[in-house]
């Protein structure tokens, strides 16, 4: 039977928690009794979120952090340990998108922009959180990295983002091997097209492309990533480590081909989303 009570009172850091997928994960963890350190650059929204969680009887605190700065990530983890007395897990979610053009059109500075946050920031989060979890004596430790379908299947026009996300998946699987004997699970969640501010202001033409491209013919909801994160944080998932789990409406499952149903009446009866 599904039982999420094991997450109660676990201390978790969620980076990039002020909006989008990170916010949904922070809310879901807090709603299930976890002690949540919400980290993001945006102070106002982050404090508002932590205040709202507290107002609903949950336990959360906001810490302003630039996750592209490894020193700031180290401070964040020390803060979490001081504030809640230990650490059980981290969700390395903060990330930016940058691209939509061929590789040669990237500037050299774009490389640092993407890698500093999407890769080095995740590395720093994993490194300092792992040390803190071991020192805390956590018995149900977990690291969850929010990668992307671009970490499983290269995305045209996203050379640097794809490189960073493939590296995050590689680092996730390696650390899973490193920590498996010591009871810390390490997994990645790989969202597909998910309705967050990453899609703010995109032209209709682009939105229609994403809808057509995704086999499920819809965008994902941030909560759909949060449910997986909660499960991975729970003791029901202690034997799951080194996985890169797509939450993408089958986007990374393979390429789409022409298909004709032999029985169109059954197709008409099939529920459309
Ligand atoms: N939305 C999608 O379609 C999608 C698809 C695949 C993967 N992802 C990944 O999911 C993660 C979250 O994306 P989202 O769609 O929720 O984005 P978002 O832009 O809605 O939220 C990003 C969050 O990261 C924070 N952030 C940005 N730069 C930061 C920094 N330097 N330090 C600390 N926090 C910072 C922002 O404040 C915000 O809270 C990212 O790693 C992204 O690559 C998103």
PDB file of C-alpha atoms and ligand atoms in Angstrom:
ATOM      1  CA  UNK A   1       0.000   0.000   0.000  1.00  0.00           C
ATOM      2  CA  UNK A   2       1.216   3.504  -0.752  1.00  0.00           C
ATOM      3  CA  UNK A   3       2.295   5.185   2.471  1.00  0.00           C
ATOM      4  CA  UNK A   4       4.020   8.546   2.394  1.00  0.00           C
ATOM      5  CA  UNK A   5       4.317   8.894   6.167  1.00  0.00           C
ATOM      6  CA  UNK A   6       8.063   8.092   5.974  1.00  0.00           C
ATOM      7  CA  UNK A   7       8.769  11.551   4.539  1.00  0.00           C
ATOM      8  CA  UNK A   8       7.357  13.291   7.610  1.00  0.00           C
ATOM      9  CA  UNK A   9       9.968  15.509   9.289  1.00  0.00           C
ATOM     10  CA  UNK A  10      12.633  14.741   6.675  1.00  0.00           C
ATOM     11  CA  UNK A  11      14.626  17.894   5.946  1.00  0.00           C
ATOM     12  CA  UNK A  12      14.867  18.743   2.246  1.00  0.00           C
ATOM     13  CA  UNK A  13      16.400  21.603   0.285  1.00  0.00           C
ATOM     14  CA  UNK A  14      14.648  22.539  -2.968  1.00  0.00           C
ATOM     15  CA  UNK A  15      16.567  24.881  -5.255  1.00  0.00           C
ATOM     16  CA  UNK A  16      14.777  27.132  -7.713  1.00  0.00           C
ATOM     17  CA  UNK A  17      11.740  26.926  -5.458  1.00  0.00           C
ATOM     18  CA  UNK A  18      10.251  30.358  -6.135  1.00  0.00           C
ATOM     19  CA  UNK A  19       8.189  29.207  -9.125  1.00  0.00           C
ATOM     20  CA  UNK A  20       7.535  26.434 -11.638  1.00  0.00           C
ATOM     21  CA  UNK A  21       8.621  22.867 -10.970  1.00  0.00           C
ATOM     22  CA  UNK A  22      10.645  23.802  -7.860  1.00  0.00           C
ATOM     23  CA  UNK A  23       7.673  25.574  -6.285  1.00  0.00           C
ATOM     24  CA  UNK A  24       5.429  22.568  -6.968  1.00  0.00           C
ATOM     25  CA  UNK A  25       7.997  20.224  -5.394  1.00  0.00           C
ATOM     26  CA  UNK A  26       8.423  22.464  -2.330  1.00  0.00           C
ATOM     27  CA  UNK A  27       4.640  22.668  -1.840  1.00  0.00           C
ATOM     28  CA  UNK A  28       4.166  18.922  -2.279  1.00  0.00           C
ATOM     29  CA  UNK A  29       6.990  18.073   0.172  1.00  0.00           C
ATOM     30  CA  UNK A  30       5.666  20.519   2.789  1.00  0.00           C
ATOM     31  CA  UNK A  31       2.077  19.302   2.376  1.00  0.00           C
ATOM     32  CA  UNK A  32       3.328  15.825   3.282  1.00  0.00           C
ATOM     33  CA  UNK A  33       5.067  16.956   6.467  1.00  0.00           C
ATOM     34  CA  UNK A  34       8.616  17.537   5.256  1.00  0.00           C
ATOM     35  CA  UNK A  35      10.740  20.417   6.539  1.00  0.00           C
ATOM     36  CA  UNK A  36      11.562  22.415   3.446  1.00  0.00           C
ATOM     37  CA  UNK A  37      14.343  24.894   2.780  1.00  0.00           C
ATOM     38  CA  UNK A  38      13.220  26.831  -0.298  1.00  0.00           C
ATOM     39  CA  UNK A  39      16.145  28.357  -2.180  1.00  0.00           C
ATOM     40  CA  UNK A  40      16.014  30.741  -5.115  1.00  0.00           C
ATOM     41  CA  UNK A  41      17.409  34.043  -6.276  1.00  0.00           C
ATOM     42  CA  UNK A  42      14.077  35.881  -6.210  1.00  0.00           C
ATOM     43  CA  UNK A  43      13.592  36.985  -2.592  1.00  0.00           C
ATOM     44  CA  UNK A  44      10.003  38.227  -2.717  1.00  0.00           C
ATOM     45  CA  UNK A  45       8.395  35.150  -4.260  1.00  0.00           C
ATOM     46  CA  UNK A  46      10.530  32.772  -2.203  1.00  0.00           C
ATOM     47  CA  UNK A  47       9.596  34.422   1.097  1.00  0.00           C
ATOM     48  CA  UNK A  48       5.970  34.528   0.053  1.00  0.00           C
ATOM     49  CA  UNK A  49       6.011  30.783  -0.671  1.00  0.00           C
ATOM     50  CA  UNK A  50       7.656  29.896   2.664  1.00  0.00           C
ATOM     51  CA  UNK A  51       5.153  32.167   4.465  1.00  0.00           C
ATOM     52  CA  UNK A  52       2.226  30.508   2.692  1.00  0.00           C
ATOM     53  CA  UNK A  53       3.454  27.029   3.611  1.00  0.00           C
ATOM     54  CA  UNK A  54       3.838  28.085   7.245  1.00  0.00           C
ATOM     55  CA  UNK A  55       0.357  29.659   7.148  1.00  0.00           C
ATOM     56  CA  UNK A  56      -1.021  26.270   6.083  1.00  0.00           C
ATOM     57  CA  UNK A  57       0.650  24.588   9.069  1.00  0.00           C
ATOM     58  CA  UNK A  58       3.717  23.373   7.157  1.00  0.00           C
ATOM     59  CA  UNK A  59       7.380  23.845   7.910  1.00  0.00           C
ATOM     60  CA  UNK A  60       9.423  25.932   5.466  1.00  0.00           C
ATOM     61  CA  UNK A  61      12.056  28.602   5.390  1.00  0.00           C
ATOM     62  CA  UNK A  62      13.397  30.636   2.475  1.00  0.00           C
ATOM     63  CA  UNK A  63      17.081  31.196   1.782  1.00  0.00           C
ATOM     64  CA  UNK A  64      18.120  33.519  -1.019  1.00  0.00           C
ATOM     65  CA  UNK A  65      20.790  31.693  -3.019  1.00  0.00           C
ATOM     66  CA  UNK A  66      22.482  32.043  -6.369  1.00  0.00           C
ATOM     67  CA  UNK A  67      22.942  28.371  -7.213  1.00  0.00           C
ATOM     68  CA  UNK A  68      25.411  29.280  -9.937  1.00  0.00           C
ATOM     69  CA  UNK A  69      27.845  30.175  -7.144  1.00  0.00           C
ATOM     70  CA  UNK A  70      29.237  27.028  -5.444  1.00  0.00           C
ATOM     71  CA  UNK A  71      30.154  29.030  -2.313  1.00  0.00           C
ATOM     72  CA  UNK A  72      26.540  30.167  -1.986  1.00  0.00           C
ATOM     73  CA  UNK A  73      25.340  26.574  -2.391  1.00  0.00           C
ATOM     74  CA  UNK A  74      27.696  25.493   0.400  1.00  0.00           C
ATOM     75  CA  UNK A  75      26.277  28.269   2.630  1.00  0.00           C
ATOM     76  CA  UNK A  76      22.742  27.148   1.772  1.00  0.00           C
ATOM     77  CA  UNK A  77      23.446  23.633   2.941  1.00  0.00           C
ATOM     78  CA  UNK A  78      25.101  24.837   6.158  1.00  0.00           C
ATOM     79  CA  UNK A  79      22.085  27.071   6.740  1.00  0.00           C
ATOM     80  CA  UNK A  80      19.677  24.124   6.310  1.00  0.00           C
ATOM     81  CA  UNK A  81      21.641  21.995   8.778  1.00  0.00           C
ATOM     82  CA  UNK A  82      21.807  24.830  11.345  1.00  0.00           C
ATOM     83  CA  UNK A  83      18.134  25.686  10.930  1.00  0.00           C
ATOM     84  CA  UNK A  84      16.576  22.211  11.033  1.00  0.00           C
ATOM     85  CA  UNK A  85      19.366  20.286  12.785  1.00  0.00           C
ATOM     86  CA  UNK A  86      20.314  18.001   9.876  1.00  0.00           C
ATOM     87  CA  UNK A  87      19.682  17.169   6.244  1.00  0.00           C
ATOM     88  CA  UNK A  88      17.940  14.234   4.556  1.00  0.00           C
ATOM     89  CA  UNK A  89      17.764  15.299   0.951  1.00  0.00           C
ATOM     90  CA  UNK A  90      18.178  17.855  -1.779  1.00  0.00           C
ATOM     91  CA  UNK A  91      16.292  18.555  -4.976  1.00  0.00           C
ATOM     92  CA  UNK A  92      18.678  20.282  -7.379  1.00  0.00           C
ATOM     93  CA  UNK A  93      16.080  21.929  -9.581  1.00  0.00           C
ATOM     94  CA  UNK A  94      17.327  25.466 -10.345  1.00  0.00           C
ATOM     95  CA  UNK A  95      18.135  25.755 -14.018  1.00  0.00           C
ATOM     96  CA  UNK A  96      17.841  28.028 -17.012  1.00  0.00           C
ATOM     97  CA  UNK A  97      17.088  27.446 -20.672  1.00  0.00           C
ATOM     98  CA  UNK A  98      19.042  29.197 -23.400  1.00  0.00           C
ATOM     99  CA  UNK A  99      19.002  28.310 -27.057  1.00  0.00           C
ATOM    100  CA  UNK A 100      16.741  27.746 -29.996  1.00  0.00           C
ATOM    101  CA  UNK A 101      19.534  28.292 -32.532  1.00  0.00           C
ATOM    102  CA  UNK A 102      22.348  26.212 -34.074  1.00  0.00           C
ATOM    103  CA  UNK A 103      25.505  25.527 -32.085  1.00  0.00           C
ATOM    104  CA  UNK A 104      27.740  28.043 -33.913  1.00  0.00           C
ATOM    105  CA  UNK A 105      25.433  30.913 -32.949  1.00  0.00           C
ATOM    106  CA  UNK A 106      26.067  30.499 -29.231  1.00  0.00           C
ATOM    107  CA  UNK A 107      28.495  32.997 -27.685  1.00  0.00           C
ATOM    108  CA  UNK A 108      31.336  31.674 -25.569  1.00  0.00           C
ATOM    109  CA  UNK A 109      29.769  33.456 -22.565  1.00  0.00           C
ATOM    110  CA  UNK A 110      26.614  31.359 -23.067  1.00  0.00           C
ATOM    111  CA  UNK A 111      28.672  28.286 -22.196  1.00  0.00           C
ATOM    112  CA  UNK A 112      29.464  29.632 -18.726  1.00  0.00           C
ATOM    113  CA  UNK A 113      25.913  30.895 -18.193  1.00  0.00           C
ATOM    114  CA  UNK A 114      24.433  27.453 -18.803  1.00  0.00           C
ATOM    115  CA  UNK A 115      27.165  25.325 -17.242  1.00  0.00           C
ATOM    116  CA  UNK A 116      27.592  27.434 -14.091  1.00  0.00           C
ATOM    117  CA  UNK A 117      23.988  26.911 -13.031  1.00  0.00           C
ATOM    118  CA  UNK A 118      22.752  23.786 -14.824  1.00  0.00           C
ATOM    119  CA  UNK A 119      25.861  21.684 -14.181  1.00  0.00           C
ATOM    120  CA  UNK A 120      28.280  23.210 -11.666  1.00  0.00           C
ATOM    121  CA  UNK A 121      25.384  24.291  -9.439  1.00  0.00           C
ATOM    122  CA  UNK A 122      24.013  20.744  -9.442  1.00  0.00           C
ATOM    123  CA  UNK A 123      27.472  19.322  -8.719  1.00  0.00           C
ATOM    124  CA  UNK A 124      27.899  21.700  -5.767  1.00  0.00           C
ATOM    125  CA  UNK A 125      24.427  20.814  -4.466  1.00  0.00           C
ATOM    126  CA  UNK A 126      25.181  17.089  -4.672  1.00  0.00           C
ATOM    127  CA  UNK A 127      28.646  17.407  -3.141  1.00  0.00           C
ATOM    128  CA  UNK A 128      27.804  19.542  -0.120  1.00  0.00           C
ATOM    129  CA  UNK A 129      24.431  17.885   0.489  1.00  0.00           C
ATOM    130  CA  UNK A 130      25.971  14.392   0.425  1.00  0.00           C
ATOM    131  CA  UNK A 131      28.564  15.432   3.010  1.00  0.00           C
ATOM    132  CA  UNK A 132      25.875  17.018   5.191  1.00  0.00           C
ATOM    133  CA  UNK A 133      23.580  13.978   4.940  1.00  0.00           C
ATOM    134  CA  UNK A 134      26.366  11.619   5.966  1.00  0.00           C
ATOM    135  CA  UNK A 135      27.349  13.871   8.888  1.00  0.00           C
ATOM    136  CA  UNK A 136      23.665  14.176   9.918  1.00  0.00           C
ATOM    137  CA  UNK A 137      23.379  10.393  10.102  1.00  0.00           C
ATOM    138  CA  UNK A 138      20.303  10.465   7.864  1.00  0.00           C
ATOM    139  CA  UNK A 139      18.819   7.010   7.392  1.00  0.00           C
ATOM    140  CA  UNK A 140      16.720   7.865   4.338  1.00  0.00           C
ATOM    141  CA  UNK A 141      18.959  10.191   2.368  1.00  0.00           C
ATOM    142  CA  UNK A 142      18.188  11.165  -1.212  1.00  0.00           C
ATOM    143  CA  UNK A 143      19.438  13.375  -4.002  1.00  0.00           C
ATOM    144  CA  UNK A 144      17.039  14.283  -6.787  1.00  0.00           C
ATOM    145  CA  UNK A 145      18.312  16.216  -9.787  1.00  0.00           C
ATOM    146  CA  UNK A 146      15.846  17.858 -12.122  1.00  0.00           C
ATOM    147  CA  UNK A 147      17.427  17.164 -15.504  1.00  0.00           C
ATOM    148  CA  UNK A 148      15.315  17.148 -18.689  1.00  0.00           C
ATOM    149  CA  UNK A 149      14.266  15.035 -21.650  1.00  0.00           C
ATOM    150  CA  UNK A 150      17.221  16.884 -23.155  1.00  0.00           C
ATOM    151  CA  UNK A 151      19.351  14.736 -20.832  1.00  0.00           C
ATOM    152  CA  UNK A 152      18.026  11.603 -22.555  1.00  0.00           C
ATOM    153  CA  UNK A 153      17.532  12.674 -26.150  1.00  0.00           C
ATOM    154  CA  UNK A 154      19.398  15.612 -27.721  1.00  0.00           C
ATOM    155  CA  UNK A 155      17.182  18.569 -28.569  1.00  0.00           C
ATOM    156  CA  UNK A 156      17.843  20.452 -31.794  1.00  0.00           C
ATOM    157  CA  UNK A 157      18.909  24.054 -31.130  1.00  0.00           C
ATOM    158  CA  UNK A 158      19.835  23.256 -27.509  1.00  0.00           C
ATOM    159  CA  UNK A 159      23.486  22.214 -27.782  1.00  0.00           C
ATOM    160  CA  UNK A 160      24.639  23.619 -24.443  1.00  0.00           C
ATOM    161  CA  UNK A 161      21.472  22.855 -22.489  1.00  0.00           C
ATOM    162  CA  UNK A 162      21.531  19.289 -23.833  1.00  0.00           C
ATOM    163  CA  UNK A 163      25.230  18.923 -22.920  1.00  0.00           C
ATOM    164  CA  UNK A 164      24.574  20.140 -19.373  1.00  0.00           C
ATOM    165  CA  UNK A 165      21.545  17.877 -18.873  1.00  0.00           C
ATOM    166  CA  UNK A 166      23.328  14.786 -20.269  1.00  0.00           C
ATOM    167  CA  UNK A 167      26.122  15.554 -17.801  1.00  0.00           C
ATOM    168  CA  UNK A 168      23.619  15.836 -14.946  1.00  0.00           C
ATOM    169  CA  UNK A 169      22.197  12.420 -15.832  1.00  0.00           C
ATOM    170  CA  UNK A 170      25.733  10.988 -15.986  1.00  0.00           C
ATOM    171  CA  UNK A 171      26.652  12.505 -12.633  1.00  0.00           C
ATOM    172  CA  UNK A 172      23.396  11.228 -11.121  1.00  0.00           C
ATOM    173  CA  UNK A 173      24.070   7.665 -12.202  1.00  0.00           C
ATOM    174  CA  UNK A 174      27.708   7.792 -11.072  1.00  0.00           C
ATOM    175  CA  UNK A 175      26.834   9.152  -7.642  1.00  0.00           C
ATOM    176  CA  UNK A 176      24.134   6.479  -7.331  1.00  0.00           C
ATOM    177  CA  UNK A 177      26.926   3.894  -7.646  1.00  0.00           C
ATOM    178  CA  UNK A 178      29.117   5.790  -5.175  1.00  0.00           C
ATOM    179  CA  UNK A 179      26.430   6.058  -2.502  1.00  0.00           C
ATOM    180  CA  UNK A 180      24.392   2.861  -2.948  1.00  0.00           C
ATOM    181  CA  UNK A 181      26.261   1.066  -0.121  1.00  0.00           C
ATOM    182  CA  UNK A 182      25.656   4.020   2.191  1.00  0.00           C
ATOM    183  CA  UNK A 183      21.893   4.366   1.880  1.00  0.00           C
ATOM    184  CA  UNK A 184      21.659   7.582  -0.132  1.00  0.00           C
ATOM    185  CA  UNK A 185      19.609   7.266  -3.321  1.00  0.00           C
ATOM    186  CA  UNK A 186      20.434   9.447  -6.328  1.00  0.00           C
ATOM    187  CA  UNK A 187      17.957   9.903  -9.157  1.00  0.00           C
ATOM    188  CA  UNK A 188      17.053  12.350 -11.891  1.00  0.00           C
ATOM    189  CA  UNK A 189      13.650  13.533 -13.005  1.00  0.00           C
ATOM    190  CA  UNK A 190      13.523  14.372 -16.702  1.00  0.00           C
ATOM    191  CA  UNK A 191      10.623  16.695 -17.464  1.00  0.00           C
ATOM    192  CA  UNK A 192       9.334  17.166 -20.971  1.00  0.00           C
ATOM    193  CA  UNK A 193       7.493  20.311 -22.045  1.00  0.00           C
ATOM    194  CA  UNK A 194       6.136  21.538 -18.725  1.00  0.00           C
ATOM    195  CA  UNK A 195       3.996  24.619 -18.304  1.00  0.00           C
ATOM    196  CA  UNK A 196       6.155  27.026 -16.302  1.00  0.00           C
ATOM    197  CA  UNK A 197       7.604  30.476 -16.872  1.00  0.00           C
ATOM    198  CA  UNK A 198       9.978  28.834 -19.374  1.00  0.00           C
ATOM    199  CA  UNK A 199       6.982  29.070 -21.744  1.00  0.00           C
ATOM    200  CA  UNK A 200       6.042  32.667 -20.847  1.00  0.00           C
ATOM    201  CA  UNK A 201       5.352  34.800 -23.876  1.00  0.00           C
ATOM    202  CA  UNK A 202       6.198  32.189 -26.478  1.00  0.00           C
ATOM    203  CA  UNK A 203       4.479  32.756 -29.825  1.00  0.00           C
ATOM    204  CA  UNK A 204       1.437  30.614 -30.746  1.00  0.00           C
ATOM    205  CA  UNK A 205       3.431  29.021 -33.544  1.00  0.00           C
ATOM    206  CA  UNK A 206       6.016  27.723 -31.062  1.00  0.00           C
ATOM    207  CA  UNK A 207       3.356  26.551 -28.595  1.00  0.00           C
ATOM    208  CA  UNK A 208       1.607  24.648 -31.402  1.00  0.00           C
ATOM    209  CA  UNK A 209       4.929  23.029 -32.297  1.00  0.00           C
ATOM    210  CA  UNK A 210       5.409  21.792 -28.712  1.00  0.00           C
ATOM    211  CA  UNK A 211       1.861  20.444 -28.568  1.00  0.00           C
ATOM    212  CA  UNK A 212       2.290  18.625 -31.876  1.00  0.00           C
ATOM    213  CA  UNK A 213       5.740  17.346 -30.930  1.00  0.00           C
ATOM    214  CA  UNK A 214       4.631  15.742 -27.655  1.00  0.00           C
ATOM    215  CA  UNK A 215       2.929  12.360 -28.178  1.00  0.00           C
ATOM    216  CA  UNK A 216       0.535  13.156 -25.306  1.00  0.00           C
ATOM    217  CA  UNK A 217      -0.472  16.334 -27.176  1.00  0.00           C
ATOM    218  CA  UNK A 218      -0.373  18.504 -24.069  1.00  0.00           C
ATOM    219  CA  UNK A 219       2.142  20.205 -21.827  1.00  0.00           C
ATOM    220  CA  UNK A 220       3.011  18.686 -18.460  1.00  0.00           C
ATOM    221  CA  UNK A 221       1.984  20.243 -15.176  1.00  0.00           C
ATOM    222  CA  UNK A 222       4.689  21.071 -12.595  1.00  0.00           C
ATOM    223  CA  UNK A 223       2.808  18.911 -10.060  1.00  0.00           C
ATOM    224  CA  UNK A 224       3.403  15.858 -12.249  1.00  0.00           C
ATOM    225  CA  UNK A 225       7.131  16.201 -11.498  1.00  0.00           C
ATOM    226  CA  UNK A 226       6.430  16.914  -7.823  1.00  0.00           C
ATOM    227  CA  UNK A 227       4.604  13.584  -7.325  1.00  0.00           C
ATOM    228  CA  UNK A 228       7.658  11.671  -8.537  1.00  0.00           C
ATOM    229  CA  UNK A 229       9.957  13.750  -6.336  1.00  0.00           C
ATOM    230  CA  UNK A 230       7.810  12.973  -3.294  1.00  0.00           C
ATOM    231  CA  UNK A 231       7.873   9.258  -4.086  1.00  0.00           C
ATOM    232  CA  UNK A 232      11.670   9.282  -4.528  1.00  0.00           C
ATOM    233  CA  UNK A 233      12.011  11.077  -1.166  1.00  0.00           C
ATOM    234  CA  UNK A 234       9.926   8.435   0.568  1.00  0.00           C
ATOM    235  CA  UNK A 235      11.172   5.171   2.019  1.00  0.00           C
ATOM    236  CA  UNK A 236       9.033   3.311  -0.549  1.00  0.00           C
ATOM    237  CA  UNK A 237      11.713   4.224  -3.117  1.00  0.00           C
ATOM    238  CA  UNK A 238      14.808   3.109  -1.185  1.00  0.00           C
ATOM    239  CA  UNK A 239      15.670   0.525  -3.872  1.00  0.00           C
ATOM    240  CA  UNK A 240      15.415   3.028  -6.727  1.00  0.00           C
ATOM    241  CA  UNK A 241      18.728   4.691  -7.447  1.00  0.00           C
ATOM    242  CA  UNK A 242      20.569   5.719 -10.594  1.00  0.00           C
ATOM    243  CA  UNK A 243      17.326   6.218 -12.513  1.00  0.00           C
ATOM    244  CA  UNK A 244      16.589   9.053 -14.917  1.00  0.00           C
ATOM    245  CA  UNK A 245      12.805   9.128 -14.958  1.00  0.00           C
ATOM    246  CA  UNK A 246      11.034  10.861 -17.835  1.00  0.00           C
ATOM    247  CA  UNK A 247       7.906  12.862 -16.975  1.00  0.00           C
ATOM    248  CA  UNK A 248       7.258  13.828 -20.554  1.00  0.00           C
ATOM    249  CA  UNK A 249       4.106  12.380 -22.110  1.00  0.00           C
ATOM    250  CA  UNK A 250       6.239   9.835 -24.019  1.00  0.00           C
ATOM    251  CA  UNK A 251       8.359  12.552 -25.696  1.00  0.00           C
ATOM    252  CA  UNK A 252      11.626  10.682 -25.104  1.00  0.00           C
ATOM    253  CA  UNK A 253      10.191   7.223 -25.795  1.00  0.00           C
ATOM    254  CA  UNK A 254      11.033   7.344 -29.486  1.00  0.00           C
ATOM    255  CA  UNK A 255      10.190   9.093 -32.706  1.00  0.00           C
ATOM    256  CA  UNK A 256       6.662   9.458 -33.982  1.00  0.00           C
ATOM    257  CA  UNK A 257       5.691   7.743 -37.200  1.00  0.00           C
ATOM    258  CA  UNK A 258       2.608   7.576 -39.395  1.00  0.00           C
ATOM    259  CA  UNK A 259       0.073   5.238 -37.869  1.00  0.00           C
ATOM    260  CA  UNK A 260      -3.297   3.995 -39.089  1.00  0.00           C
ATOM    261  CA  UNK A 261      -5.703   2.178 -36.798  1.00  0.00           C
ATOM    262  CA  UNK A 262      -7.239  -0.885 -38.448  1.00  0.00           C
ATOM    263  CA  UNK A 263     -10.419  -0.176 -36.502  1.00  0.00           C
ATOM    264  CA  UNK A 264     -11.090   3.576 -36.648  1.00  0.00           C
ATOM    265  CA  UNK A 265     -14.270   3.162 -34.586  1.00  0.00           C
ATOM    266  CA  UNK A 266     -12.109   2.050 -31.639  1.00  0.00           C
ATOM    267  CA  UNK A 267      -9.862   5.051 -32.159  1.00  0.00           C
ATOM    268  CA  UNK A 268     -12.920   7.321 -32.048  1.00  0.00           C
ATOM    269  CA  UNK A 269     -13.995   5.672 -28.823  1.00  0.00           C
ATOM    270  CA  UNK A 270     -10.544   6.054 -27.225  1.00  0.00           C
ATOM    271  CA  UNK A 271     -10.483   8.912 -24.753  1.00  0.00           C
ATOM    272  CA  UNK A 272      -8.622  11.955 -26.070  1.00  0.00           C
ATOM    273  CA  UNK A 273      -6.778  14.134 -23.573  1.00  0.00           C
TER     274      UNK A 273
HETATM  275  N1  LIG B   1       9.611  23.759 -17.958  1.00  0.00           N
HETATM  276  C1  LIG B   1      10.078  22.839 -18.775  1.00  0.00           C
HETATM  277  O1  LIG B   1       9.513  22.563 -19.851  1.00  0.00           O
HETATM  278  C2  LIG B   1      11.308  22.045 -18.394  1.00  0.00           C
HETATM  279  C3  LIG B   1      11.638  20.945 -19.206  1.00  0.00           C
HETATM  280  C4  LIG B   1      12.756  20.187 -18.885  1.00  0.00           C
HETATM  281  C5  LIG B   1      13.515  20.510 -17.779  1.00  0.00           C
HETATM  282  N2  LIG B   1      13.192  21.584 -17.026  1.00  0.00           N
HETATM  283  C6  LIG B   1      14.068  21.870 -15.883  1.00  0.00           C
HETATM  284  O2  LIG B   1      13.303  22.031 -14.719  1.00  0.00           O
HETATM  285  C7  LIG B   1      13.975  22.929 -13.833  1.00  0.00           C
HETATM  286  C8  LIG B   1      12.997  23.996 -13.374  1.00  0.00           C
HETATM  287  O3  LIG B   1      12.535  24.696 -14.512  1.00  0.00           O
HETATM  288  P1  LIG B   1      11.148  25.507 -14.538  1.00  0.00           P
HETATM  289  O4  LIG B   1      10.507  25.209 -15.838  1.00  0.00           O
HETATM  290  O5  LIG B   1      10.399  25.311 -13.282  1.00  0.00           O
HETATM  291  O6  LIG B   1      11.741  26.977 -14.642  1.00  0.00           O
HETATM  292  P2  LIG B   1      11.290  28.361 -14.014  1.00  0.00           P
HETATM  293  O7  LIG B   1      12.016  29.391 -14.796  1.00  0.00           O
HETATM  294  O8  LIG B   1       9.801  28.455 -13.906  1.00  0.00           O
HETATM  295  O9  LIG B   1      11.879  28.278 -12.547  1.00  0.00           O
HETATM  296  C9  LIG B   1      13.262  28.274 -12.342  1.00  0.00           C
HETATM  297  C10 LIG B   1      13.549  28.457 -10.883  1.00  0.00           C
HETATM  298  O10 LIG B   1      14.972  28.504 -10.755  1.00  0.00           O
HETATM  299  C11 LIG B   1      15.333  29.686 -10.072  1.00  0.00           C
HETATM  300  N3  LIG B   1      16.646  30.139 -10.519  1.00  0.00           N
HETATM  301  C12 LIG B   1      17.021  30.584 -11.744  1.00  0.00           C
HETATM  302  N4  LIG B   1      18.326  30.920 -11.725  1.00  0.00           N
HETATM  303  C13 LIG B   1      18.762  30.662 -10.460  1.00  0.00           C
HETATM  304  C14 LIG B   1      20.010  30.780  -9.796  1.00  0.00           C
HETATM  305  N5  LIG B   1      21.103  31.259 -10.421  1.00  0.00           N
HETATM  306  N6  LIG B   1      20.078  30.426  -8.498  1.00  0.00           N
HETATM  307  C15 LIG B   1      18.994  29.954  -7.827  1.00  0.00           C
HETATM  308  N7  LIG B   1      17.799  29.806  -8.401  1.00  0.00           N
HETATM  309  C16 LIG B   1      17.692  30.166  -9.691  1.00  0.00           C
HETATM  310  C17 LIG B   1      14.240  30.688 -10.368  1.00  0.00           C
HETATM  311  O11 LIG B   1      14.218  31.688  -9.371  1.00  0.00           O
HETATM  312  C18 LIG B   1      13.017  29.767 -10.320  1.00  0.00           C
HETATM  313  O12 LIG B   1      12.624  29.550  -8.988  1.00  0.00           O
HETATM  314  C19 LIG B   1      15.185  23.457 -14.592  1.00  0.00           C
HETATM  315  O13 LIG B   1      16.339  22.746 -14.203  1.00  0.00           O
HETATM  316  C20 LIG B   1      14.846  23.157 -16.049  1.00  0.00           C
HETATM  317  O14 LIG B   1      15.992  22.987 -16.845  1.00  0.00           O
HETATM  318  C21 LIG B   1      12.100  22.352 -17.301  1.00  0.00           C
END
